[in-house]
Amino acid sequence: MTEHRNIPISLPSTGEEEWLALKEPLLSGWLTQGPKVAAFEADFAKRHGVKHAVATTSCTTSLHLILTALDIGPGDEVIVPAFTWVSTANVVLYCGATPIFADVDPKTYNLAIDQVANKITERTKAILPVHLFGRCADMDALAELAPNIPLVEDAACAAGAAYKGRAAGSLGIAGAFSFHPRKSITTGEGGMVTTNDDALADRMRIIRNHGASISEEQRHLGPKPYILPEFNLLGFNYRMTDLQGAVGLVQLQKLDGLLEERRQWAEYYSRELASIKWLRTPQVTEEYSHGWQAYVCFVDETVAPRPRNSMMEFLQSKGVSTRPGTHAVHLLGYYKDRFGLAPEDFPGARDCDRFTLALPLHNQMTASDYRYVVAALKELE
Ligand SMILES: *Cc1c(COP(=O)(O)O)cnc(C)c1O
């Protein structure tokens, strides 16, 4: 390795086509939720095998919208994994309900099914499994464990991913996706809810739009300008702009190509890194079509030549950006203090927080970038 590189952990795949897509809404003057969002929703629903897709401002607001539409509130409990992005738990608190953490399996980074069973009470109103890094949670096992409790998918990382041949977002009562630039397709910020439930979709569309039961679009196009919407529900403004919708449409067309490329390079990493005894590469089986939002390894510090953090510093000095997979939410200040939680309460999440290592994986990387990352890691052996 002679030449020094700078390889970011993630970069969005946007360019000329997204730039051109912005022209139409900007010239037409229809800037907020309108025809582009409607088209993006229709295409997204089709790609994920669901009847309805409802665009929002983020995955976080999508999750909040779902829980609100399910009437989850004070006194209710929602089970969430202890290892996830913080907003999976935050949205439960936004509703005035209580997040009940369950531990994760450090082999999959997802909810450990045997840890969910003893968290279910008569107050449990939903389980919120996360398809972390693009690998779906074991949804059938959860459905079997809790047949009468709605499963809400945090599919932030799972655009285009599948489980036993079924798309993420079609596996529970509703799913929530993110279009933050760290995810495989992006609209800058943005989110999408998917569901097959007609009544839930209607409710979510109303709550997304201030609780108004006639959309702005209908009001503009309809023949009865004197009709004002009714406001029978407490709503929010969670509408996506048509600028984002236009970009999302282009990004969605690229999704399968982007995922295929990510899959090939994830396989390359797994092949090349298999000889490193202290590094466990992501586990995938036939049943899971991985979304590869991130390529997250687990460092076995009992046999590793140095601690994970020291490895991350070394890799950074070589210009290779890495990150911990995500957080153990029960160790974050707000949750630790408010709920009196200790690291050992969720040992799987604690270990994932300490020992996961996300390597750069994105669609702006070249073949030689991937070789460079592998060579840098092998220098650590
Ligand atoms: C990124 C992410 C979110 C938040 O998505 P936003 O669109 O930024 O709100 C939620 N959950 C998980 C698992 C994520 O990775």
Tab-separated table of C-alpha atoms and ligand atoms in Angstrom:
chain	number	residue	atom	x	y	z
A	1	MET	CA	0.000	0.000	0.000
A	2	THR	CA	1.888	3.012	-1.225
A	3	GLU	CA	-0.763	5.570	-2.035
A	4	HIS	CA	-2.890	7.056	0.776
A	5	ARG	CA	-6.646	7.125	0.237
A	6	ASN	CA	-9.659	8.630	1.922
A	7	ILE	CA	-12.568	6.223	1.891
A	8	PRO	CA	-15.720	7.490	3.638
A	9	ILE	CA	-17.986	5.043	5.450
A	10	SER	CA	-20.881	5.968	3.152
A	11	LEU	CA	-21.718	8.274	0.250
A	12	PRO	CA	-25.059	8.787	-1.490
A	13	SER	CA	-25.508	7.765	-5.134
A	14	THR	CA	-27.031	10.919	-6.550
A	15	GLY	CA	-26.053	12.802	-9.693
A	16	GLU	CA	-27.223	14.261	-12.962
A	17	GLU	CA	-30.542	12.378	-13.114
A	18	GLU	CA	-31.634	13.526	-9.664
A	19	TRP	CA	-30.549	17.067	-10.539
A	20	LEU	CA	-32.678	17.020	-13.695
A	21	ALA	CA	-35.641	15.516	-11.830
A	22	LEU	CA	-35.824	18.624	-9.662
A	23	LYS	CA	-36.538	20.790	-12.675
A	24	GLU	CA	-40.182	19.832	-13.177
A	25	PRO	CA	-41.479	20.619	-9.677
A	26	LEU	CA	-39.369	23.773	-9.519
A	27	LEU	CA	-40.719	25.030	-12.843
A	28	SER	CA	-44.312	23.949	-12.234
A	29	GLY	CA	-44.347	25.528	-8.788
A	30	TRP	CA	-45.839	22.425	-7.133
A	31	LEU	CA	-43.301	22.090	-4.355
A	32	THR	CA	-44.986	20.303	-1.481
A	33	GLN	CA	-46.599	16.854	-1.554
A	34	GLY	CA	-48.178	16.422	-4.976
A	35	PRO	CA	-47.878	14.352	-8.145
A	36	LYS	CA	-44.209	13.369	-7.684
A	37	VAL	CA	-44.820	12.086	-4.167
A	38	ALA	CA	-47.888	10.182	-5.414
A	39	ALA	CA	-45.832	8.545	-8.164
A	40	PHE	CA	-43.004	7.733	-5.751
A	41	GLU	CA	-45.509	6.154	-3.348
A	42	ALA	CA	-47.070	4.054	-6.108
A	43	ASP	CA	-43.706	2.756	-7.335
A	44	PHE	CA	-42.445	2.126	-3.808
A	45	ALA	CA	-45.584	0.140	-2.914
A	46	LYS	CA	-45.207	-1.949	-6.066
A	47	ARG	CA	-41.523	-2.690	-5.461
A	48	HIS	CA	-42.247	-3.776	-1.881
A	49	GLY	CA	-45.338	-5.816	-2.659
A	50	VAL	CA	-47.807	-3.791	-0.581
A	51	LYS	CA	-51.110	-2.035	-1.289
A	52	HIS	CA	-50.181	1.312	0.250
A	53	ALA	CA	-47.111	3.489	0.639
A	54	VAL	CA	-47.356	6.781	2.520
A	55	ALA	CA	-44.421	9.183	2.141
A	56	THR	CA	-43.246	11.205	5.138
A	57	THR	CA	-40.356	13.378	6.254
A	58	SER	CA	-38.206	10.591	7.788
A	59	CYS	CA	-38.254	7.049	9.110
A	60	THR	CA	-38.602	8.501	12.588
A	61	THR	CA	-41.797	10.393	11.687
A	62	SER	CA	-42.992	7.297	9.766
A	63	LEU	CA	-42.694	5.200	12.915
A	64	HIS	CA	-44.397	7.900	14.965
A	65	LEU	CA	-47.193	8.049	12.385
A	66	ILE	CA	-47.727	4.275	12.520
A	67	LEU	CA	-47.812	4.116	16.320
A	68	THR	CA	-50.168	7.131	16.461
A	69	ALA	CA	-52.498	5.588	13.880
A	70	LEU	CA	-52.492	2.351	15.929
A	71	ASP	CA	-53.706	4.453	18.877
A	72	ILE	CA	-50.705	3.667	21.042
A	73	GLY	CA	-50.541	5.981	24.041
A	74	PRO	CA	-49.989	6.347	27.773
A	75	GLY	CA	-50.068	3.051	29.667
A	76	ASP	CA	-49.161	1.046	26.565
A	77	GLU	CA	-45.898	-0.802	26.066
A	78	VAL	CA	-43.966	-1.349	22.840
A	79	ILE	CA	-41.105	-3.848	22.685
A	80	VAL	CA	-37.997	-2.521	20.907
A	81	PRO	CA	-34.506	-3.979	20.455
A	82	ALA	CA	-31.825	-2.598	22.786
A	83	PHE	CA	-29.353	-2.284	19.878
A	84	THR	CA	-30.699	0.117	17.247
A	85	TRP	CA	-30.743	3.744	16.175
A	86	VAL	CA	-32.118	5.796	19.081
A	87	SER	CA	-35.281	6.896	17.271
A	88	THR	CA	-36.742	3.346	17.332
A	89	ALA	CA	-37.216	3.875	21.074
A	90	ASN	CA	-37.830	7.651	20.929
A	91	VAL	CA	-40.993	7.277	18.848
A	92	VAL	CA	-42.589	5.160	21.600
A	93	LEU	CA	-41.956	7.996	24.062
A	94	TYR	CA	-43.383	10.547	21.587
A	95	CYS	CA	-46.695	8.650	21.955
A	96	GLY	CA	-46.507	8.746	25.747
A	97	ALA	CA	-46.096	4.952	25.769
A	98	THR	CA	-43.241	2.966	27.351
A	99	PRO	CA	-40.439	1.375	25.325
A	100	ILE	CA	-39.608	-2.074	26.693
A	101	PHE	CA	-36.152	-3.120	25.592
A	102	ALA	CA	-35.384	-6.685	24.546
A	103	ASP	CA	-31.873	-7.938	23.896
A	104	VAL	CA	-30.442	-8.696	20.468
A	105	ASP	CA	-28.548	-11.680	19.119
A	106	PRO	CA	-24.963	-10.532	18.400
A	107	LYS	CA	-24.830	-12.989	15.477
A	108	THR	CA	-27.638	-11.249	13.566
A	109	TYR	CA	-27.754	-7.885	15.427
A	110	ASN	CA	-31.549	-8.299	15.469
A	111	LEU	CA	-34.089	-9.055	18.212
A	112	ALA	CA	-33.299	-12.318	20.011
A	113	ILE	CA	-36.637	-14.111	19.897
A	114	ASP	CA	-36.144	-15.851	23.261
A	115	GLN	CA	-35.560	-12.429	24.834
A	116	VAL	CA	-38.882	-11.092	23.547
A	117	ALA	CA	-41.082	-13.782	25.124
A	118	ASN	CA	-40.632	-12.669	28.734
A	119	LYS	CA	-41.189	-8.990	27.871
A	120	ILE	CA	-44.767	-9.479	26.662
A	121	THR	CA	-47.467	-8.303	29.077
A	122	GLU	CA	-51.157	-7.445	28.688
A	123	ARG	CA	-50.012	-3.869	28.037
A	124	THR	CA	-47.893	-4.801	25.011
A	125	LYS	CA	-49.563	-3.003	22.092
A	126	ALA	CA	-46.887	-3.580	19.453
A	127	ILE	CA	-43.482	-5.134	18.833
A	128	LEU	CA	-41.085	-2.987	16.821
A	129	PRO	CA	-38.480	-5.289	15.251
A	130	VAL	CA	-35.639	-3.581	13.363
A	131	HIS	CA	-34.167	-4.991	10.135
A	132	LEU	CA	-30.767	-3.788	11.198
A	133	PHE	CA	-28.237	-2.882	8.513
A	134	GLY	CA	-30.620	-4.406	5.928
A	135	ARG	CA	-30.980	-7.911	7.377
A	136	CYS	CA	-34.609	-8.679	8.182
A	137	ALA	CA	-35.601	-9.677	11.698
A	138	ASP	CA	-36.999	-13.204	12.086
A	139	MET	CA	-40.587	-12.076	11.501
A	140	ASP	CA	-42.175	-15.549	11.368
A	141	ALA	CA	-40.743	-16.440	14.762
A	142	LEU	CA	-42.094	-13.185	16.195
A	143	ALA	CA	-45.526	-13.733	14.641
A	144	GLU	CA	-45.599	-17.225	16.099
A	145	LEU	CA	-44.575	-15.968	19.520
A	146	ALA	CA	-47.115	-13.123	19.584
A	147	PRO	CA	-49.862	-13.868	17.054
A	148	ASN	CA	-52.181	-11.146	18.379
A	149	ILE	CA	-49.682	-8.309	18.750
A	150	PRO	CA	-49.074	-6.010	15.750
A	151	LEU	CA	-45.515	-6.140	14.385
A	152	VAL	CA	-44.274	-2.756	13.167
A	153	GLU	CA	-41.139	-3.027	11.039
A	154	ASP	CA	-38.329	-0.514	11.441
A	155	ALA	CA	-37.169	-1.037	7.872
A	156	ALA	CA	-35.012	2.132	7.840
A	157	CYS	CA	-32.061	0.152	6.440
A	158	ALA	CA	-34.038	-2.393	4.445
A	159	ALA	CA	-35.216	-0.828	1.152
A	160	GLY	CA	-35.353	-3.723	-1.307
A	161	ALA	CA	-34.468	-6.362	1.296
A	162	ALA	CA	-36.511	-9.556	1.654
A	163	TYR	CA	-37.244	-12.378	4.077
A	164	LYS	CA	-38.298	-15.812	2.771
A	165	GLY	CA	-39.091	-14.207	-0.568
A	166	ARG	CA	-41.295	-11.468	0.912
A	167	ALA	CA	-40.216	-7.816	0.825
A	168	ALA	CA	-39.312	-5.850	3.927
A	169	GLY	CA	-42.222	-3.543	4.662
A	170	SER	CA	-44.775	-6.254	3.826
A	171	LEU	CA	-43.989	-8.473	6.826
A	172	GLY	CA	-45.951	-6.799	9.626
A	173	ILE	CA	-48.950	-4.511	10.057
A	174	ALA	CA	-46.817	-1.652	8.677
A	175	GLY	CA	-43.193	-0.833	7.907
A	176	ALA	CA	-41.138	2.378	8.013
A	177	PHE	CA	-38.260	3.208	5.642
A	178	SER	CA	-35.637	5.955	5.689
A	179	PHE	CA	-34.203	8.006	2.846
A	180	HIS	CA	-31.477	9.644	4.915
A	181	PRO	CA	-28.213	9.852	2.935
A	182	ARG	CA	-26.689	7.013	5.032
A	183	LYS	CA	-29.268	4.593	3.563
A	184	SER	CA	-28.991	2.907	0.170
A	185	ILE	CA	-31.414	5.311	-1.544
A	186	THR	CA	-31.950	8.877	-0.432
A	187	THR	CA	-34.082	11.988	-0.788
A	188	GLY	CA	-31.882	14.066	1.551
A	189	GLU	CA	-34.266	13.429	4.413
A	190	GLY	CA	-37.445	11.450	3.943
A	191	GLY	CA	-39.366	8.354	4.886
A	192	MET	CA	-42.046	5.943	3.726
A	193	VAL	CA	-44.667	3.864	5.482
A	194	THR	CA	-45.859	0.653	3.828
A	195	THR	CA	-48.967	-1.329	4.744
A	196	ASN	CA	-51.616	-3.659	3.353
A	197	ASP	CA	-54.213	-2.354	5.797
A	198	ASP	CA	-56.643	0.020	4.014
A	199	ALA	CA	-58.066	1.638	7.142
A	200	LEU	CA	-54.639	2.166	8.695
A	201	ALA	CA	-53.360	3.725	5.450
A	202	ASP	CA	-56.310	6.148	5.383
A	203	ARG	CA	-55.728	7.157	8.984
A	204	MET	CA	-52.028	7.683	8.392
A	205	ARG	CA	-52.656	9.866	5.337
A	206	ILE	CA	-54.953	12.049	7.430
A	207	ILE	CA	-52.629	12.274	10.438
A	208	ARG	CA	-49.673	13.064	8.153
A	209	ASN	CA	-51.574	16.092	6.832
A	210	HIS	CA	-52.501	17.979	10.041
A	211	GLY	CA	-55.434	15.618	10.629
A	212	ALA	CA	-57.199	17.016	7.539
A	213	SER	CA	-59.495	14.498	5.905
A	214	ILE	CA	-59.350	16.138	2.453
A	215	SER	CA	-55.906	16.495	0.929
A	216	GLU	CA	-54.528	19.797	-0.348
A	217	GLU	CA	-54.378	18.258	-3.790
A	218	GLN	CA	-58.085	17.336	-3.810
A	219	ARG	CA	-58.916	20.819	-2.617
A	220	HIS	CA	-57.014	22.355	-5.519
A	221	LEU	CA	-58.373	20.015	-8.150
A	222	GLY	CA	-61.895	19.452	-6.863
A	223	PRO	CA	-64.936	21.320	-8.196
A	224	LYS	CA	-66.123	22.519	-4.766
A	225	PRO	CA	-63.725	25.178	-3.523
A	226	TYR	CA	-65.995	25.983	-0.580
A	227	ILE	CA	-65.364	22.556	1.001
A	228	LEU	CA	-62.803	22.792	3.761
A	229	PRO	CA	-61.257	19.681	5.266
A	230	GLU	CA	-62.569	18.214	8.474
A	231	PHE	CA	-60.178	17.887	11.401
A	232	ASN	CA	-61.334	14.972	13.490
A	233	LEU	CA	-57.920	13.639	14.490
A	234	LEU	CA	-54.864	15.309	16.006
A	235	GLY	CA	-52.430	15.404	13.113
A	236	PHE	CA	-48.917	16.524	12.276
A	237	ASN	CA	-47.236	17.999	9.254
A	238	TYR	CA	-45.235	14.944	8.109
A	239	ARG	CA	-45.586	15.584	4.355
A	240	MET	CA	-42.727	14.935	1.969
A	241	THR	CA	-42.016	17.682	-0.576
A	242	ASP	CA	-42.478	17.043	-4.287
A	243	LEU	CA	-38.791	17.931	-4.732
A	244	GLN	CA	-37.952	14.921	-2.554
A	245	GLY	CA	-40.588	12.847	-4.332
A	246	ALA	CA	-38.995	13.615	-7.708
A	247	VAL	CA	-35.556	12.571	-6.418
A	248	GLY	CA	-37.022	9.496	-4.736
A	249	LEU	CA	-38.588	8.318	-7.998
A	250	VAL	CA	-35.187	8.364	-9.711
A	251	GLN	CA	-33.452	6.755	-6.737
A	252	LEU	CA	-36.027	3.966	-6.575
A	253	GLN	CA	-35.395	3.118	-10.217
A	254	LYS	CA	-31.743	2.636	-9.315
A	255	LEU	CA	-32.427	0.574	-6.176
A	256	ASP	CA	-32.047	-2.924	-7.594
A	257	GLY	CA	-28.843	-2.049	-9.430
A	258	LEU	CA	-27.380	-0.403	-6.323
A	259	LEU	CA	-28.324	-3.401	-4.174
A	260	GLU	CA	-26.836	-5.893	-6.614
A	261	GLU	CA	-23.549	-4.001	-6.616
A	262	ARG	CA	-23.534	-3.793	-2.805
A	263	ARG	CA	-24.279	-7.519	-2.581
A	264	GLN	CA	-21.325	-8.379	-4.805
A	265	TRP	CA	-18.916	-6.261	-2.761
A	266	ALA	CA	-20.306	-7.570	0.522
A	267	GLU	CA	-19.561	-11.071	-0.758
A	268	TYR	CA	-16.081	-9.931	-1.765
A	269	TYR	CA	-15.428	-8.639	1.771
A	270	SER	CA	-16.757	-11.834	3.338
A	271	ARG	CA	-14.543	-13.981	1.092
A	272	GLU	CA	-11.407	-11.893	1.567
A	273	LEU	CA	-11.837	-11.415	5.314
A	274	ALA	CA	-12.746	-15.045	6.102
A	275	SER	CA	-9.149	-15.822	7.062
A	276	ILE	CA	-9.092	-13.180	9.822
A	277	LYS	CA	-9.910	-15.260	12.899
A	278	TRP	CA	-10.860	-12.368	15.184
A	279	LEU	CA	-13.317	-10.807	12.753
A	280	ARG	CA	-16.813	-12.228	12.256
A	281	THR	CA	-18.329	-11.071	8.982
A	282	PRO	CA	-22.124	-10.558	8.628
A	283	GLN	CA	-24.171	-13.751	8.723
A	284	VAL	CA	-26.455	-14.379	5.755
A	285	THR	CA	-28.491	-17.428	4.804
A	286	GLU	CA	-30.626	-18.291	1.782
A	287	GLU	CA	-33.765	-17.076	3.562
A	288	TYR	CA	-32.507	-13.509	3.831
A	289	SER	CA	-32.050	-11.200	0.889
A	290	HIS	CA	-29.842	-8.633	2.608
A	291	GLY	CA	-30.319	-4.916	1.941
A	292	TRP	CA	-26.630	-4.147	2.690
A	293	GLN	CA	-27.269	-0.678	4.064
A	294	ALA	CA	-24.072	-1.339	6.004
A	295	TYR	CA	-21.449	-4.076	6.200
A	296	VAL	CA	-21.014	-4.664	9.922
A	297	CYS	CA	-18.464	-7.082	11.395
A	298	PHE	CA	-17.971	-8.210	14.995
A	299	VAL	CA	-14.494	-8.066	16.559
A	300	ASP	CA	-13.668	-10.929	18.931
A	301	GLU	CA	-11.413	-9.030	21.340
A	302	THR	CA	-10.469	-12.224	23.229
A	303	VAL	CA	-8.272	-13.229	20.273
A	304	ALA	CA	-7.817	-9.926	18.426
A	305	PRO	CA	-4.348	-8.343	18.324
A	306	ARG	CA	-5.771	-5.063	19.697
A	307	PRO	CA	-9.091	-3.617	20.900
A	308	ARG	CA	-11.702	-2.537	18.372
A	309	ASN	CA	-11.274	1.166	19.074
A	310	SER	CA	-7.541	0.941	18.469
A	311	MET	CA	-8.266	-0.858	15.175
A	312	MET	CA	-10.625	1.938	14.195
A	313	GLU	CA	-7.924	4.502	14.916
A	314	PHE	CA	-5.399	2.531	12.878
A	315	LEU	CA	-7.813	2.227	9.933
A	316	GLN	CA	-8.590	5.952	10.149
A	317	SER	CA	-4.849	6.693	9.941
A	318	LYS	CA	-4.877	4.729	6.667
A	319	GLY	CA	-7.815	6.813	5.414
A	320	VAL	CA	-10.397	4.053	5.931
A	321	SER	CA	-13.463	5.342	7.804
A	322	THR	CA	-15.201	2.872	10.068
A	323	ARG	CA	-17.963	3.191	12.658
A	324	PRO	CA	-19.486	1.137	15.449
A	325	GLY	CA	-22.599	-0.587	13.987
A	326	THR	CA	-25.030	1.533	16.021
A	327	HIS	CA	-25.923	2.191	19.687
A	328	ALA	CA	-26.925	0.151	22.687
A	329	VAL	CA	-29.846	2.462	23.417
A	330	HIS	CA	-30.046	1.430	27.083
A	331	LEU	CA	-26.547	2.902	27.546
A	332	LEU	CA	-27.412	6.320	26.105
A	333	GLY	CA	-27.647	9.016	28.787
A	334	TYR	CA	-31.343	9.758	28.456
A	335	TYR	CA	-32.470	6.124	28.651
A	336	LYS	CA	-29.892	5.067	31.233
A	337	ASP	CA	-30.965	7.885	33.573
A	338	ARG	CA	-34.710	7.855	32.942
A	339	PHE	CA	-35.130	4.074	33.231
A	340	GLY	CA	-32.184	3.265	35.513
A	341	LEU	CA	-30.579	0.844	33.077
A	342	ALA	CA	-27.169	-0.831	33.410
A	343	PRO	CA	-24.868	-2.272	30.706
A	344	GLU	CA	-25.401	-5.862	31.866
A	345	ASP	CA	-29.197	-5.561	31.528
A	346	PHE	CA	-28.787	-6.274	27.810
A	347	PRO	CA	-25.428	-8.009	27.327
A	348	GLY	CA	-26.005	-8.707	23.617
A	349	ALA	CA	-26.650	-5.034	22.882
A	350	ARG	CA	-23.737	-3.988	25.127
A	351	ASP	CA	-21.369	-6.284	23.217
A	352	CYS	CA	-22.646	-5.150	19.825
A	353	ASP	CA	-22.070	-1.551	20.932
A	354	ARG	CA	-18.484	-2.346	21.979
A	355	PHE	CA	-17.377	-4.782	19.327
A	356	THR	CA	-19.148	-4.046	16.034
A	357	LEU	CA	-17.167	-2.541	13.193
A	358	ALA	CA	-18.879	-1.134	10.092
A	359	LEU	CA	-16.610	-1.071	7.030
A	360	PRO	CA	-17.086	1.316	4.089
A	361	LEU	CA	-19.668	-0.052	1.643
A	362	HIS	CA	-21.339	2.259	-0.856
A	363	ASN	CA	-21.850	2.695	-4.551
A	364	GLN	CA	-19.157	5.329	-5.086
A	365	MET	CA	-16.369	2.916	-4.111
A	366	THR	CA	-14.116	1.445	-6.782
A	367	ALA	CA	-12.728	-2.094	-6.922
A	368	SER	CA	-9.368	-0.792	-5.809
A	369	ASP	CA	-10.992	1.002	-2.848
A	370	TYR	CA	-12.369	-2.357	-1.657
A	371	ARG	CA	-8.962	-3.985	-2.113
A	372	TYR	CA	-7.400	-1.126	-0.149
A	373	VAL	CA	-9.804	-1.651	2.790
A	374	VAL	CA	-9.066	-5.390	2.849
A	375	ALA	CA	-5.304	-4.767	2.714
A	376	ALA	CA	-5.559	-2.253	5.578
A	377	LEU	CA	-7.464	-4.761	7.708
A	378	LYS	CA	-4.939	-7.495	6.960
A	379	GLU	CA	-2.142	-5.236	8.189
A	380	LEU	CA	-3.748	-5.573	11.596
A	381	GLU	CA	-3.341	-9.341	11.744
B	1	LIG	C1	-31.566	5.568	10.050
B	1	LIG	C2	-32.417	4.840	11.006
B	1	LIG	C3	-33.556	5.421	11.570
B	1	LIG	C4	-33.898	6.880	11.393
B	1	LIG	O1	-34.175	7.224	10.088
B	1	LIG	P1	-34.452	8.781	9.768
B	1	LIG	O2	-35.007	8.749	8.387
B	1	LIG	O3	-33.141	9.481	9.862
B	1	LIG	O4	-35.430	9.265	10.766
B	1	LIG	C5	-34.364	4.647	12.377
B	1	LIG	N1	-34.067	3.360	12.634
B	1	LIG	C6	-32.986	2.763	12.112
B	1	LIG	C7	-32.715	1.330	12.402
B	1	LIG	C8	-32.106	3.490	11.295
B	1	LIG	O5	-30.995	2.911	10.821
